[in-house]
Coordinates of C-alpha atoms in Angstrom, one line a residue:
M23 CA 0.0 0.0 0.0
I24 CA 1.1 3.6 -0.6
N25 CA 2.4 5.2 2.6
E26 CA -0.1 8.0 3.5
E27 CA 2.6 10.2 5.2
N28 CA 4.8 10.1 2.1
A29 CA 1.7 10.8 -0.1
R30 CA 1.1 14.0 1.9
N31 CA 4.7 15.0 1.3
T32 CA 4.4 14.6 -2.5
S33 CA 4.2 17.8 -4.4
A34 CA 4.7 16.9 -8.1
V35 CA 2.3 15.6 -10.7
Y36 CA 3.0 14.1 -14.1
I37 CA 0.1 13.7 -16.6
H38 CA 0.4 11.7 -19.7
I39 CA -1.3 12.4 -23.1
P40 CA -0.5 9.5 -25.4
F41 CA -1.7 10.9 -28.7
C42 CA 0.5 11.8 -31.6
E43 CA -0.2 13.0 -35.2
H44 CA 2.9 11.1 -36.3
I45 CA 5.3 8.6 -34.7
C46 CA 8.9 9.7 -34.7
Y47 CA 11.4 7.1 -35.7
Y48 CA 13.4 7.2 -32.4
C49 CA 10.5 7.4 -29.9
D50 CA 9.7 4.6 -27.5
F51 CA 7.3 6.5 -25.2
N52 CA 3.8 5.3 -24.7
K53 CA 1.9 6.8 -27.7
V54 CA -0.7 6.1 -30.4
F55 CA -1.8 7.7 -33.6
L56 CA -4.3 10.4 -32.9
E57 CA -6.7 9.6 -35.7
G58 CA -9.7 7.5 -34.6
Q59 CA -8.8 7.6 -30.9
P60 CA -11.4 8.3 -28.1
V61 CA -9.7 11.6 -27.0
D62 CA -12.7 13.1 -25.2
E63 CA -13.4 10.0 -23.3
Y64 CA -9.7 9.6 -22.4
V65 CA -9.6 13.2 -21.0
D66 CA -12.7 12.5 -19.0
L67 CA -11.3 9.3 -17.5
L68 CA -7.9 10.9 -16.9
I69 CA -9.7 13.5 -14.8
K70 CA -11.5 10.7 -13.0
E71 CA -8.2 9.1 -12.1
M72 CA -7.0 12.3 -10.6
Q73 CA -10.3 12.7 -8.7
I74 CA -10.2 9.2 -7.3
T75 CA -6.6 9.7 -6.1
A76 CA -7.2 13.1 -4.6
M77 CA -10.3 11.8 -2.7
N78 CA -8.1 9.1 -1.1
K79 CA -5.1 11.2 -0.3
Q80 CA -4.5 14.2 1.9
M81 CA -2.4 16.1 -0.5
E82 CA 0.2 18.9 0.2
P83 CA 0.1 21.9 -2.2
I84 CA 1.5 21.0 -5.6
D85 CA 4.9 22.5 -6.6
T86 CA 5.0 21.3 -10.2
V87 CA 2.6 19.9 -12.8
F88 CA 4.0 18.4 -16.1
V89 CA 1.7 17.4 -18.9
G90 CA 3.8 15.2 -21.2
G91 CA 3.3 12.6 -23.9
G92 CA 2.9 11.6 -26.6
T93 CA 2.0 15.1 -27.7
P94 CA -0.2 17.1 -25.3
T95 CA -0.8 19.8 -27.9
T96 CA -2.7 17.4 -30.1
L97 CA -5.5 18.3 -27.7
N98 CA -7.8 21.0 -29.0
E99 CA -8.5 24.2 -27.1
A100 CA -11.6 22.9 -25.5
Q101 CA -9.9 19.7 -24.3
I102 CA -6.9 21.7 -23.0
A103 CA -9.3 24.0 -21.1
K104 CA -11.2 21.1 -19.6
L105 CA -8.0 19.3 -18.5
C106 CA -6.4 22.4 -17.0
T107 CA -9.5 23.4 -15.2
A108 CA -9.8 20.0 -13.6
I109 CA -6.1 20.1 -12.6
Q110 CA -6.6 23.4 -10.9
E111 CA -9.8 22.2 -9.1
I112 CA -8.5 18.8 -8.0
F113 CA -5.1 19.6 -6.7
P114 CA -4.2 22.3 -4.1
M115 CA -1.7 24.4 -6.0
K116 CA 1.1 26.6 -4.7
E117 CA 0.9 30.2 -5.8
E118 CA 4.3 29.8 -7.6
V119 CA 3.5 26.4 -9.1
E120 CA 5.5 25.4 -12.3
F121 CA 2.8 24.2 -14.7
S122 CA 4.4 22.8 -17.9
F123 CA 3.1 21.5 -21.2
E124 CA 5.1 19.6 -23.8
A125 CA 4.4 20.8 -27.3
N126 CA 5.3 20.2 -30.9
P127 CA 6.2 23.1 -33.3
G128 CA 3.3 23.6 -35.6
D129 CA 0.7 22.8 -32.9
L130 CA 1.1 26.1 -31.2
S131 CA -1.4 28.5 -32.7
V132 CA -1.9 31.8 -30.9
A133 CA -5.4 30.5 -29.9
K134 CA -4.0 27.3 -28.4
V135 CA -1.1 29.1 -26.6
Q136 CA -3.6 31.7 -25.2
T137 CA -5.8 28.9 -23.9
M138 CA -2.9 27.3 -22.1
K139 CA -2.0 30.6 -20.5
D140 CA -5.6 31.4 -19.6
Y141 CA -5.9 28.1 -17.8
G142 CA -2.7 28.3 -15.7
V143 CA 0.1 26.9 -17.8
N144 CA 3.2 29.0 -17.4
R145 CA 5.9 26.9 -19.0
I146 CA 6.1 25.3 -22.5
S147 CA 8.7 22.7 -23.5
M148 CA 8.9 22.3 -27.3
G149 CA 10.4 19.3 -29.1
V150 CA 12.5 20.9 -31.8
Q151 CA 15.3 18.3 -32.2
S152 CA 17.1 20.0 -35.1
F153 CA 17.2 23.1 -37.2
N154 CA 17.9 21.1 -40.4
N155 CA 14.8 20.3 -42.4
D156 CA 16.4 17.4 -44.1
L157 CA 17.4 15.8 -40.8
L158 CA 13.9 16.5 -39.4
K159 CA 12.5 14.4 -42.2
K160 CA 15.1 11.6 -41.6
I161 CA 14.1 11.2 -38.0
G162 CA 10.3 11.3 -38.7
R163 CA 9.4 14.7 -37.5
I164 CA 6.6 16.5 -39.4
H165 CA 7.4 20.1 -38.4
T166 CA 9.8 22.4 -40.3
V167 CA 12.3 25.0 -39.0
K168 CA 9.7 27.7 -40.1
D169 CA 7.2 26.1 -37.7
V170 CA 9.7 26.5 -34.9
Y171 CA 10.1 30.2 -35.5
Q172 CA 6.4 30.7 -35.8
S173 CA 5.7 28.8 -32.6
V174 CA 8.2 30.9 -30.7
E175 CA 6.7 34.1 -32.1
N176 CA 3.2 32.9 -31.1
M177 CA 4.3 32.2 -27.5
R178 CA 6.0 35.6 -27.3
T179 CA 2.8 37.3 -28.7
V180 CA 0.8 35.7 -25.9
G181 CA 3.4 36.6 -23.3
F182 CA 5.0 33.3 -22.5
E183 CA 8.5 33.8 -20.9
N184 CA 9.3 30.4 -19.6
V185 CA 10.0 28.4 -22.8
S186 CA 12.3 25.5 -23.3
I187 CA 13.3 23.6 -26.5
D188 CA 14.7 20.1 -26.8
L189 CA 17.4 19.2 -29.2
I190 CA 18.9 15.8 -30.2
F191 CA 22.4 15.3 -31.5
S192 CA 24.3 12.3 -33.0
L193 CA 21.5 11.8 -35.4
P194 CA 21.8 9.6 -38.5
G195 CA 23.9 11.5 -41.1
Q196 CA 24.5 14.5 -38.8
S197 CA 27.9 16.2 -38.9
E198 CA 29.5 18.3 -36.2
E199 CA 29.1 21.3 -38.4
D200 CA 25.4 20.7 -38.7
F201 CA 25.0 20.5 -34.9
Q202 CA 27.0 23.7 -34.6
D203 CA 24.4 25.3 -36.9
T204 CA 21.5 23.9 -34.9
L205 CA 23.0 25.3 -31.7
N206 CA 23.6 28.7 -33.4
Q207 CA 20.0 29.0 -34.5
A208 CA 18.6 27.6 -31.2
L209 CA 20.7 30.1 -29.1
A210 CA 19.8 33.0 -31.4
L211 CA 16.2 32.5 -30.1
D212 CA 17.5 33.6 -26.7
L213 CA 15.3 31.3 -24.7
P214 CA 15.8 30.7 -21.0
H215 CA 16.1 26.9 -21.1
Y216 CA 17.6 24.3 -23.4
S217 CA 17.7 20.5 -23.3
A218 CA 20.0 18.5 -25.6
Y219 CA 20.2 14.7 -25.7
S220 CA 22.3 12.3 -27.7
L221 CA 20.3 9.9 -29.7
I222 CA 19.6 6.6 -28.0
I223 CA 18.4 3.7 -30.1
E224 CA 15.6 2.0 -28.1
P225 CA 14.0 -1.3 -28.9
K226 CA 10.6 -1.3 -30.6
T227 CA 11.4 1.9 -32.6
I228 CA 11.7 2.3 -36.3
F229 CA 15.4 3.2 -35.9
Y230 CA 16.0 0.0 -33.9
N231 CA 14.6 -2.0 -36.7
L232 CA 16.7 -0.2 -39.3
M233 CA 19.8 -0.7 -37.1
Q234 CA 19.1 -4.4 -36.9
K235 CA 19.0 -4.5 -40.7
G236 CA 22.3 -2.6 -41.0
K237 CA 20.5 0.4 -42.6
L238 CA 21.1 3.0 -39.9
F239 CA 24.3 5.1 -40.2
L240 CA 25.2 7.0 -37.0
P241 CA 28.0 9.5 -36.6
G242 CA 30.0 7.3 -34.1
Q243 CA 31.2 7.8 -30.5
D244 CA 34.0 10.3 -31.3
A245 CA 31.7 12.6 -33.2
E246 CA 29.0 12.2 -30.5
A247 CA 31.6 13.2 -27.8
N248 CA 32.7 16.2 -29.9
M249 CA 29.1 17.3 -30.3
Y250 CA 28.5 17.1 -26.6
D251 CA 31.7 19.1 -25.9
L252 CA 30.4 21.7 -28.4
L253 CA 27.1 21.8 -26.6
L254 CA 28.8 22.5 -23.2
V255 CA 31.1 25.2 -24.7
E256 CA 28.2 27.0 -26.5
M257 CA 25.8 26.9 -23.6
E258 CA 28.4 28.3 -21.2
K259 CA 29.4 31.0 -23.8
H260 CA 25.7 32.1 -24.0
G261 CA 25.1 32.2 -20.3
R262 CA 23.0 29.0 -20.0
K263 CA 24.3 27.3 -16.9
Q264 CA 24.5 23.5 -17.1
Y265 CA 22.6 22.1 -14.1
E266 CA 22.1 18.5 -15.3
I267 CA 23.9 16.4 -17.8
S268 CA 21.5 17.4 -20.7
N269 CA 19.9 20.6 -19.3
F270 CA 21.0 24.3 -19.4
A271 CA 19.2 27.4 -18.1
K272 CA 19.4 31.0 -17.2
E273 CA 19.3 31.4 -13.4
G274 CA 15.8 30.8 -12.0
F275 CA 14.6 28.9 -15.1
E276 CA 15.7 25.4 -14.2
S277 CA 12.9 22.8 -14.6
K278 CA 11.6 22.3 -11.1
H279 CA 9.6 19.2 -12.2
N280 CA 12.6 17.4 -13.6
I281 CA 14.7 18.3 -10.6
T282 CA 12.1 16.4 -8.6
Y283 CA 13.0 13.2 -10.6
W284 CA 16.7 13.7 -10.4
S285 CA 16.5 14.4 -6.6
N286 CA 14.7 11.1 -6.2
E287 CA 11.6 12.8 -4.7
H288 CA 8.1 11.5 -4.8
Y289 CA 5.5 12.3 -7.6
Y290 CA 2.1 11.2 -8.8
G291 CA 1.7 9.8 -12.3
F292 CA -1.6 10.0 -14.2
G293 CA -2.6 8.7 -17.6
A294 CA -1.9 5.7 -19.8
G295 CA 1.5 4.2 -19.1
A296 CA 2.3 6.9 -16.5
H297 CA 4.7 6.1 -13.7
G298 CA 4.6 7.4 -10.1
Y299 CA 6.7 7.2 -7.0
I300 CA 5.0 7.5 -3.6
G301 CA 6.5 6.4 -0.3
N302 CA 8.5 3.2 -0.9
T303 CA 6.4 2.3 -4.0
R304 CA 7.1 2.8 -7.7
Y305 CA 4.0 2.1 -9.8
S306 CA 2.9 2.3 -13.4
N307 CA -0.4 2.4 -15.1
F308 CA -1.6 0.2 -18.0
G309 CA -0.2 1.5 -21.2
P310 CA -2.7 0.5 -23.9
I311 CA -5.5 3.1 -23.9
K312 CA -8.3 0.5 -23.7
K313 CA -6.7 -1.3 -20.8
Y314 CA -6.1 2.0 -19.0
M315 CA -9.7 3.2 -19.5
E316 CA -11.5 0.0 -18.5
P317 CA -10.8 0.1 -14.7
L318 CA -11.7 3.8 -14.5
Q319 CA -15.0 3.1 -16.2
E320 CA -15.7 1.0 -13.0
N321 CA -14.2 3.7 -10.7
K322 CA -11.0 1.8 -10.1
L323 CA -7.5 3.0 -10.5
P324 CA -5.7 1.7 -13.6
V325 CA -2.5 0.6 -11.8
F326 CA -0.7 -2.2 -13.8
Q327 CA 2.1 -2.9 -11.4
Q328 CA 3.7 -1.8 -8.2
K329 CA 7.1 -2.4 -6.7
E330 CA 8.2 -1.9 -3.1
L331 CA 11.7 -0.6 -3.1
T332 CA 14.3 -1.9 -0.6
L333 CA 16.6 0.5 1.2
K334 CA 19.4 -0.6 -1.0
E335 CA 17.4 0.1 -4.2
K336 CA 16.4 3.5 -2.9
M337 CA 20.0 4.4 -2.1
E338 CA 21.2 3.2 -5.5
E339 CA 18.5 5.3 -7.2
E340 CA 19.5 8.3 -5.2
M341 CA 23.0 8.0 -6.7
F342 CA 22.3 7.3 -10.4
L343 CA 19.5 9.9 -10.5
G344 CA 21.2 12.5 -8.3
L345 CA 24.6 12.3 -10.1
R346 CA 22.8 13.6 -13.3
K347 CA 22.7 16.9 -11.5
V348 CA 25.9 19.1 -11.8
S349 CA 25.6 19.7 -8.1
G350 CA 25.6 16.0 -7.5
V351 CA 24.3 14.2 -4.4
S352 CA 24.3 15.9 -1.1
K353 CA 25.9 13.9 1.7
A354 CA 23.8 15.6 4.4
G355 CA 20.7 14.9 2.3
F356 CA 21.7 11.3 1.8
Q357 CA 22.2 10.9 5.6
R358 CA 18.8 12.6 6.3
K359 CA 16.9 10.4 3.9
F360 CA 18.5 7.0 4.6
G361 CA 20.3 7.3 7.9
Q362 CA 23.5 6.1 6.2
D363 CA 26.8 7.7 5.5
L364 CA 27.2 8.2 1.7
D365 CA 31.0 7.7 1.6
A366 CA 30.8 4.5 3.6
T367 CA 27.8 3.1 1.7
F368 CA 29.4 3.5 -1.7
Q369 CA 33.1 3.5 -0.8
N370 CA 34.2 1.1 -3.6
A371 CA 32.2 2.8 -6.4
I372 CA 33.4 6.3 -5.3
Q373 CA 37.1 5.3 -5.2
K374 CA 36.9 3.5 -8.5
T375 CA 35.2 6.4 -10.4
M376 CA 37.5 9.0 -8.8
A377 CA 40.5 7.1 -9.9
K378 CA 39.3 7.3 -13.5
G379 CA 38.7 11.0 -13.2
W380 CA 34.9 10.7 -13.5
L381 CA 33.9 11.8 -10.0
E382 CA 34.8 14.5 -7.5
N383 CA 34.2 14.1 -3.8
N384 CA 34.2 16.9 -1.2
E385 CA 32.9 17.5 2.3
E386 CA 29.4 18.4 1.1
N387 CA 28.6 16.3 -2.0
V388 CA 29.7 13.8 -4.6
A389 CA 29.4 15.0 -8.3
L390 CA 30.5 14.1 -11.8
T391 CA 33.6 15.9 -13.2
R392 CA 33.4 17.5 -16.6
N393 CA 34.9 14.3 -18.1
G394 CA 32.4 12.2 -16.1
R395 CA 29.5 14.0 -17.7
F396 CA 30.6 12.5 -21.1
L397 CA 30.4 9.0 -19.5
G398 CA 27.5 9.3 -17.2
N399 CA 26.1 5.8 -17.8
N400 CA 29.5 4.2 -17.1
V401 CA 29.6 6.1 -13.8
F402 CA 26.0 5.2 -12.8
Q403 CA 26.6 1.6 -13.5
E404 CA 29.2 1.5 -10.7
F405 CA 26.6 2.4 -8.2
L406 CA 24.2 -0.4 -9.0

């Protein structure tokens, strides 16, 4: 059972909208083609899931709400208004709540952006990926660079200040010069937040199938490392401070919601395939939309599986999530959470990774070095 005390201390909410107008070749998130889907019924039942949970939990005021996907901006204005109204009514919200919506360029008409703003959304995270139209086609995106510029203009027209864009590097056929051009165009927009990830080939994606057939040609590890180095240099040069392996922001514009994940704090997950973490329990909902909706039609929660974490598992998660942050893992915070000394608990892993120049260890925290950020997954593996 979910611990009630920890449920009260939970102040982050993730909401999943699984609909997409097109499936990108690299994406392994829980999503379906929009056409022919019961979108209105899904929104109604999503609201019901939130209501059932709120009725059974004494909730603290919410710090962050993140509506992700899929593509949340496939919802029309009326559906967005209905969902956002319900969120505001169901959850006690802090006055300075961070309320984020993921978006695709091309979906953000002035009317849709205005609706989001009118109903409490104050941060938009837009999946741009590249400023090269040919590359966008190669990875299965349906927007163009022109759509990106128009969407940013529409957000500024409505008065959105807290805007982030996502980029992907080490794409098939991408050169270092091309990524430099993408960074130049992205930073010229002068946005407060940028995320940039190297391409990961996940199972059950179109790219994975192409790779299995020998038909996917990637830049290679050296080019990927050079692109990441370029990213770090350009972001620093333009005053966007790196606060996580893949995230950069002006001061005060860091993603509070994502910091919740990296700090291994608790959060609710709502929607098809959504994950949550309450107390000692990590849980996930049914992914297929029909399976997600069926329990809710009978006023039952759509939880597919739950896992009770051991102390050892929670401490390991604290390390491999927390080390993603440039500030690393706080020793005092670790002691407070788990009643254990961080240095003693992970003595071998710390010594091994420090010897390789990947980790730095001082009186207050343990954190990746600049070189360690290039090899994050290798470092994390040592703590498991």
